[in-house]
Coordinates of C-alpha atoms and ligand atoms in Angstrom, one line a residue:
Chain A
M1 CA 0.0 0.0 0.0
T2 CA 1.6 3.2 -1.2
T3 CA -0.2 5.4 1.4
L4 CA 1.3 3.5 4.3
N5 CA 4.8 4.0 2.9
E6 CA 4.1 7.7 2.5
L7 CA 2.7 7.8 6.0
K8 CA 5.9 6.2 7.4
K9 CA 8.1 8.8 5.6
L10 CA 5.8 11.6 6.8
K11 CA 6.1 10.3 10.4
E12 CA 9.9 10.4 10.3
K13 CA 9.8 14.0 9.1
A14 CA 7.2 15.0 11.6
V15 CA 9.0 13.5 14.6
K16 CA 12.0 15.7 13.8
E17 CA 9.8 18.7 13.5
L18 CA 8.1 17.9 16.8
K19 CA 11.5 18.1 18.5
T20 CA 12.4 21.5 17.2
R21 CA 8.9 23.1 17.4
E22 CA 7.6 21.6 20.6
G23 CA 4.4 21.1 18.4
K24 CA 2.4 23.6 20.4
A25 CA -0.8 24.8 18.9
T26 CA -1.3 28.6 18.7
A27 CA -5.0 28.4 18.1
K28 CA -7.9 26.0 18.4
I29 CA -11.0 26.2 16.2
T30 CA -14.1 24.3 17.3
V31 CA -17.1 23.8 15.1
G32 CA -20.5 22.9 16.5
M33 CA -21.5 19.7 14.8
G34 CA -24.7 18.8 16.6
T35 CA -27.8 18.2 14.6
C36 CA -28.7 21.9 14.3
G37 CA -25.2 22.9 13.4
I38 CA -25.1 20.2 10.6
A39 CA -28.5 21.3 9.3
A40 CA -27.4 24.9 9.3
G41 CA -24.2 24.2 7.2
A42 CA -21.5 23.2 9.7
R43 CA -20.1 20.7 7.4
D44 CA -19.4 23.2 4.7
V45 CA -17.9 25.5 7.3
T46 CA -15.6 22.8 8.5
S47 CA -14.5 22.0 4.9
S48 CA -13.8 25.7 4.3
I49 CA -11.8 26.0 7.5
M50 CA -9.7 22.9 6.7
E51 CA -9.1 24.1 3.2
E52 CA -7.9 27.5 4.4
I53 CA -5.6 25.9 6.9
E54 CA -4.1 23.7 4.2
K55 CA -3.7 26.6 1.8
R56 CA -2.0 28.7 4.3
N57 CA 0.0 25.8 5.7
L58 CA -1.1 26.6 9.3
A59 CA 0.5 23.6 11.0
D60 CA 0.0 25.0 14.5
V61 CA -3.8 25.3 14.3
I62 CA -6.1 22.6 15.7
V63 CA -9.6 22.0 14.4
S64 CA -12.0 20.2 16.6
Q65 CA -15.8 19.6 16.8
S66 CA -18.3 19.8 19.6
G67 CA -21.9 18.8 20.0
C68 CA -24.9 21.1 20.4
M69 CA -23.8 24.2 22.3
G70 CA -27.4 25.1 23.1
Y71 CA -27.9 28.1 20.8
C72 CA -29.4 26.3 17.8
E73 CA -30.8 29.3 16.1
Q74 CA -27.3 30.9 16.0
E75 CA -25.7 27.9 14.2
P76 CA -23.3 27.3 12.6
L77 CA -21.2 28.3 15.6
V78 CA -17.5 28.4 15.5
E79 CA -15.3 29.0 18.5
V80 CA -11.7 30.3 18.3
E81 CA -9.3 29.9 21.2
K82 CA -6.3 32.1 20.8
D83 CA -4.0 34.0 23.1
G84 CA -5.9 32.9 26.1
Q85 CA -9.2 34.3 24.7
K86 CA -12.3 32.4 23.5
V87 CA -14.5 34.0 20.9
I88 CA -17.7 32.3 19.5
Y89 CA -18.9 33.3 16.1
K90 CA -22.5 32.9 15.0
K91 CA -24.2 32.1 11.7
V92 CA -20.9 31.3 10.0
D93 CA -20.9 30.3 6.4
A94 CA -18.1 29.1 4.2
E95 CA -17.0 32.6 3.4
G96 CA -17.2 33.7 7.0
A97 CA -15.1 30.7 8.0
K98 CA -12.3 31.9 5.7
R99 CA -12.5 35.4 7.2
I100 CA -12.2 33.9 10.7
V101 CA -9.1 32.0 9.7
A102 CA -7.5 34.9 7.8
E103 CA -8.4 37.8 10.1
H104 CA -8.6 36.2 13.6
V105 CA -6.5 33.0 13.5
V106 CA -3.7 34.4 11.3
N107 CA -3.7 38.1 12.1
G108 CA -5.2 38.2 15.5
N109 CA -8.1 40.5 14.7
I110 CA -11.5 39.5 15.9
V111 CA -14.1 39.5 13.2
G112 CA -16.5 42.0 14.9
D113 CA -19.6 41.6 12.8
M114 CA -19.8 37.9 13.4
V115 CA -19.2 37.6 17.1
F116 CA -21.7 35.8 19.2
S117 CA -19.8 36.1 22.5
S118 CA -16.3 36.4 23.8
E119 CA -14.6 35.7 27.1
K120 CA -11.1 36.0 28.4
Chain B
M1 CA -31.5 22.0 3.6
M2 CA -30.1 19.8 0.9
I3 CA -30.6 16.1 1.7
E4 CA -27.3 14.3 1.5
L5 CA -26.5 11.0 3.1
A6 CA -23.1 12.3 4.1
L7 CA -24.9 14.8 6.4
N8 CA -27.1 12.1 7.9
I9 CA -24.0 10.1 8.6
L10 CA -22.3 13.0 10.3
D11 CA -25.5 13.5 12.4
L12 CA -25.8 9.8 13.3
V13 CA -22.1 9.6 14.2
E14 CA -22.7 12.6 16.5
N15 CA -25.0 10.4 18.5
S16 CA -22.2 7.8 18.8
I17 CA -19.8 10.6 19.9
K18 CA -22.4 11.8 22.5
A19 CA -22.6 8.2 23.7
K20 CA -18.9 8.3 24.4
A21 CA -17.9 5.8 21.8
S22 CA -14.2 5.3 21.3
F23 CA -14.6 3.3 18.1
I24 CA -17.1 4.0 15.3
E25 CA -17.5 1.9 12.2
I26 CA -19.2 3.3 9.1
T27 CA -20.0 1.1 6.1
L28 CA -21.6 2.0 2.9
D29 CA -22.4 -1.0 0.6
E30 CA -23.7 -0.2 -2.8
S31 CA -24.8 -3.1 -4.8
T32 CA -25.9 -2.1 -8.3
I33 CA -26.5 -5.8 -9.1
N34 CA -29.1 -6.2 -6.3
D35 CA -30.0 -2.5 -6.5
I36 CA -29.5 -2.0 -2.8
L37 CA -27.7 0.6 -0.8
T38 CA -26.9 -0.2 2.8
L39 CA -25.5 2.1 5.4
K40 CA -24.3 0.6 8.7
I41 CA -23.0 2.5 11.7
T42 CA -21.7 0.6 14.7
D43 CA -20.3 2.1 17.9
N44 CA -19.0 0.9 21.2
G45 CA -20.6 3.7 23.1
Q46 CA -22.8 3.5 26.2
G47 CA -25.8 2.2 24.2
M48 CA -29.4 2.2 25.4
D49 CA -32.2 -0.1 26.5
N50 CA -33.6 -2.0 23.6
D51 CA -37.1 -0.7 24.2
F52 CA -35.9 2.8 24.1
A53 CA -33.8 2.1 20.9
Q54 CA -36.9 0.8 19.2
S55 CA -39.0 3.8 20.3
I56 CA -36.6 6.5 19.0
K57 CA -37.6 5.5 15.4
S58 CA -40.8 7.5 16.1
P59 CA -40.2 11.3 15.7
F60 CA -41.4 12.3 19.1
I61 CA -38.8 10.8 21.3
T62 CA -35.5 12.5 22.0
T63 CA -33.5 13.1 25.1
R64 CA -32.8 16.6 23.8
T65 CA -35.3 19.4 24.3
T66 CA -34.3 21.8 21.6
R67 CA -35.9 22.1 18.2
R68 CA -35.3 19.2 15.7
V69 CA -34.5 19.8 12.1
G70 CA -34.7 17.2 9.3
L71 CA -32.0 14.9 10.7
G72 CA -31.8 12.3 13.5
I73 CA -32.9 8.7 13.6
P74 CA -36.6 9.3 12.7
F75 CA -35.5 11.0 9.6
I76 CA -33.2 8.3 8.3
R77 CA -35.9 5.8 9.1
Q78 CA -38.3 7.9 7.0
I79 CA -35.8 8.0 4.1
T80 CA -35.4 4.2 4.1
E81 CA -39.2 3.7 4.0
M82 CA -39.6 6.2 1.2
C83 CA -36.9 4.2 -0.7
E84 CA -38.6 0.8 -0.2
G85 CA -36.0 -0.3 2.3
E86 CA -35.9 -0.7 6.1
F87 CA -34.2 0.7 9.1
K88 CA -33.0 -1.4 12.0
I89 CA -31.4 -0.4 15.3
A90 CA -30.0 -2.7 17.9
S91 CA -28.4 -1.5 21.1
E92 CA -27.2 -2.8 24.4
K93 CA -26.5 -0.7 27.5
G94 CA -22.8 -0.5 28.2
K95 CA -21.9 -2.3 24.9
G96 CA -22.9 -0.1 22.0
T97 CA -25.3 0.5 19.2
K98 CA -25.7 -0.8 15.6
L99 CA -27.8 1.0 13.0
E100 CA -28.6 -0.3 9.6
A101 CA -30.4 1.6 6.9
V102 CA -31.3 -0.2 3.7
M103 CA -32.6 1.6 0.6
K104 CA -33.4 0.7 -3.0
N105 CA -30.3 2.2 -4.6
S106 CA -32.0 3.5 -7.8
H107 CA -35.1 4.8 -6.0
I108 CA -35.9 8.3 -7.0
D109 CA -36.2 9.4 -3.4
R110 CA -32.8 7.9 -2.4
P111 CA -30.7 11.0 -1.4
P112 CA -27.3 11.4 -3.1
I113 CA -24.5 10.2 -1.0
G114 CA -22.8 13.6 -1.2
D115 CA -19.4 14.5 0.0
I116 CA -18.6 11.4 2.0
A117 CA -14.9 11.7 1.6
G118 CA -15.0 15.1 3.3
A119 CA -17.2 13.8 6.0
I120 CA -15.0 10.9 6.9
R121 CA -11.8 13.0 6.8
S122 CA -13.3 15.6 9.1
L123 CA -14.5 13.0 11.5
I124 CA -11.0 11.5 11.7
V125 CA -9.2 14.9 12.0
L126 CA -11.7 16.7 14.3
N127 CA -12.0 13.7 16.7
P128 CA -8.4 12.5 17.1
D129 CA -9.3 10.6 20.3
I130 CA -11.9 8.5 18.6
D131 CA -11.1 5.7 16.1
F132 CA -13.0 5.3 12.9
K133 CA -13.2 2.6 10.3
F134 CA -14.9 3.5 7.1
T135 CA -15.6 1.0 4.3
Y136 CA -17.2 1.7 0.9
K137 CA -18.2 -1.4 -1.0
K138 CA -19.3 -1.2 -4.5
D139 CA -20.3 -4.5 -6.0
N140 CA -17.0 -6.5 -5.9
S141 CA -14.6 -3.7 -5.1
D142 CA -14.1 -1.9 -1.9
Y143 CA -12.1 0.8 -0.2
S144 CA -11.4 0.9 3.5
I145 CA -9.6 3.2 5.9
D146 CA -9.0 2.4 9.6
S147 CA -7.6 5.3 11.7
R148 CA -6.2 2.7 14.2
E149 CA -3.8 1.5 11.5
W150 CA -2.8 5.1 10.7
K151 CA -2.2 5.9 14.4
E152 CA -0.1 2.8 14.8
V153 CA 2.3 3.9 12.1
L154 CA 2.2 7.5 13.4
G155 CA 3.1 6.8 17.0
E156 CA 3.5 10.1 18.8
V157 CA 2.7 12.2 15.7
P158 CA -0.9 13.3 16.0
I159 CA -3.4 12.2 13.4
N160 CA -4.7 15.7 13.1
S161 CA -1.4 17.2 12.2
L162 CA -1.5 19.1 8.9
D163 CA 0.6 16.7 6.8
V164 CA -1.4 13.7 7.9
Q165 CA -4.6 15.6 7.1
K166 CA -3.4 16.1 3.6
L167 CA -2.5 12.5 3.2
L168 CA -5.9 11.4 4.6
K169 CA -7.6 13.6 2.1
K170 CA -5.5 12.1 -0.7
D171 CA -6.1 8.5 0.4
I172 CA -9.8 8.8 0.8
N173 CA -10.4 10.8 -2.4
E174 CA -8.3 8.4 -4.5
G175 CA -9.7 5.3 -2.8
L176 CA -13.3 6.4 -3.6
K177 CA -12.4 7.7 -7.1
N178 CA -11.0 4.2 -7.9
L179 CA -14.5 2.9 -7.1
G180 CA -16.0 5.3 -9.5
R181 CA -17.2 7.9 -6.9
Ligands
ADP201 N1 -25.4 5.6 19.0 C1 -26.2 5.9 20.0 N2 -25.8 5.5 21.3 C2 -26.6 5.8 22.4 N3 -27.7 6.4 22.3 C3 -28.2 6.8 21.1 C4 -27.4 6.6 19.9 N4 -28.1 7.1 18.9 C5 -29.2 7.6 19.4 N5 -29.3 7.5 20.7 C6 -30.4 8.0 21.6 O1 -31.5 8.2 20.8 C7 -31.9 9.6 21.0 C8 -32.5 10.1 19.7 O2 -31.5 10.3 18.7 P1 -31.7 11.3 17.5 O3 -32.9 10.8 16.7 O4 -30.4 11.4 16.8 O5 -32.1 12.6 18.2 P2 -31.2 13.6 19.1 O6 -29.8 13.2 18.9 O7 -31.5 14.9 18.6 O8 -31.7 13.4 20.5 C9 -30.7 10.3 21.5 O9 -31.0 11.5 22.2 C10 -30.0 9.3 22.3 O10 -30.6 9.2 23.6
MG202 MG1 -28.9 12.9 17.0

């Protein structure tokens, strides 16, 4: 299986990198993937975030998913944890997801018009 | 909302995640010869009483109180019935849950499978602590990916690291493309 060989090579490279970089994440993005989130488009939001991370080669950003956050009418919800601060964005679409990555995750500027809540 | 089986799968897997499953197996079996499409989802989560499992096929039972929207178990059951198929659920408390949705493959109401490659990749990457096995059978060919095998090779390298993500995407996309998807 060719993928397995590629995976082995990739691992060797990654282990070296882990040693030099400490492998610490600088930001964590969490997408609400409960029923309401999925119905509102969370899947496309996730794809858009993953694409943007790939394109920009953001190796130190983690993407994660959570269940229903309890604000179904505000879905899709996306939480960004960065610099010790948590910001939740509401009604995110594929375009909005790209802005969140570019403006907040990369440049550190909160995307004001999409914020649902934020806490330190 | 566009009906797409990939979204139903994400939604059903969310039930397994909520039930604290550590291993979730997803199988799509498309037989053009028998004209049957079967979706199976099996998890090792906390499960439920069998009586309760049978009752959730009806749209009025949920342990959640918020509004429901075109997804969930009653909905997939409804799809299977529209498509001259059937829906089965078996569960055991403390052991896990097994879902099986059978549809007539060529039925006009059978939803498109949709972006299943993207769905599987995001499940594996976004839930690094949960193991997934995904199999897509099409007549006599199949493609399968097991995150446990990947993790074994990767050792201390996280499965959600960027380079692994890219390789996962490639493997799943190519695997499904070879099956004509
Ligand atoms: N895989 C599973 N493991 C354990 N319990 C489940 C599983 N799938 C469904 N359930 C139970 O059935 C209920 C109904 O599921 P579902 O139709 O998806 O609606 P919802 O998730 O919105 O409650 C869930 O709330 C849960 O109690
Ligand atoms: Mg559910």
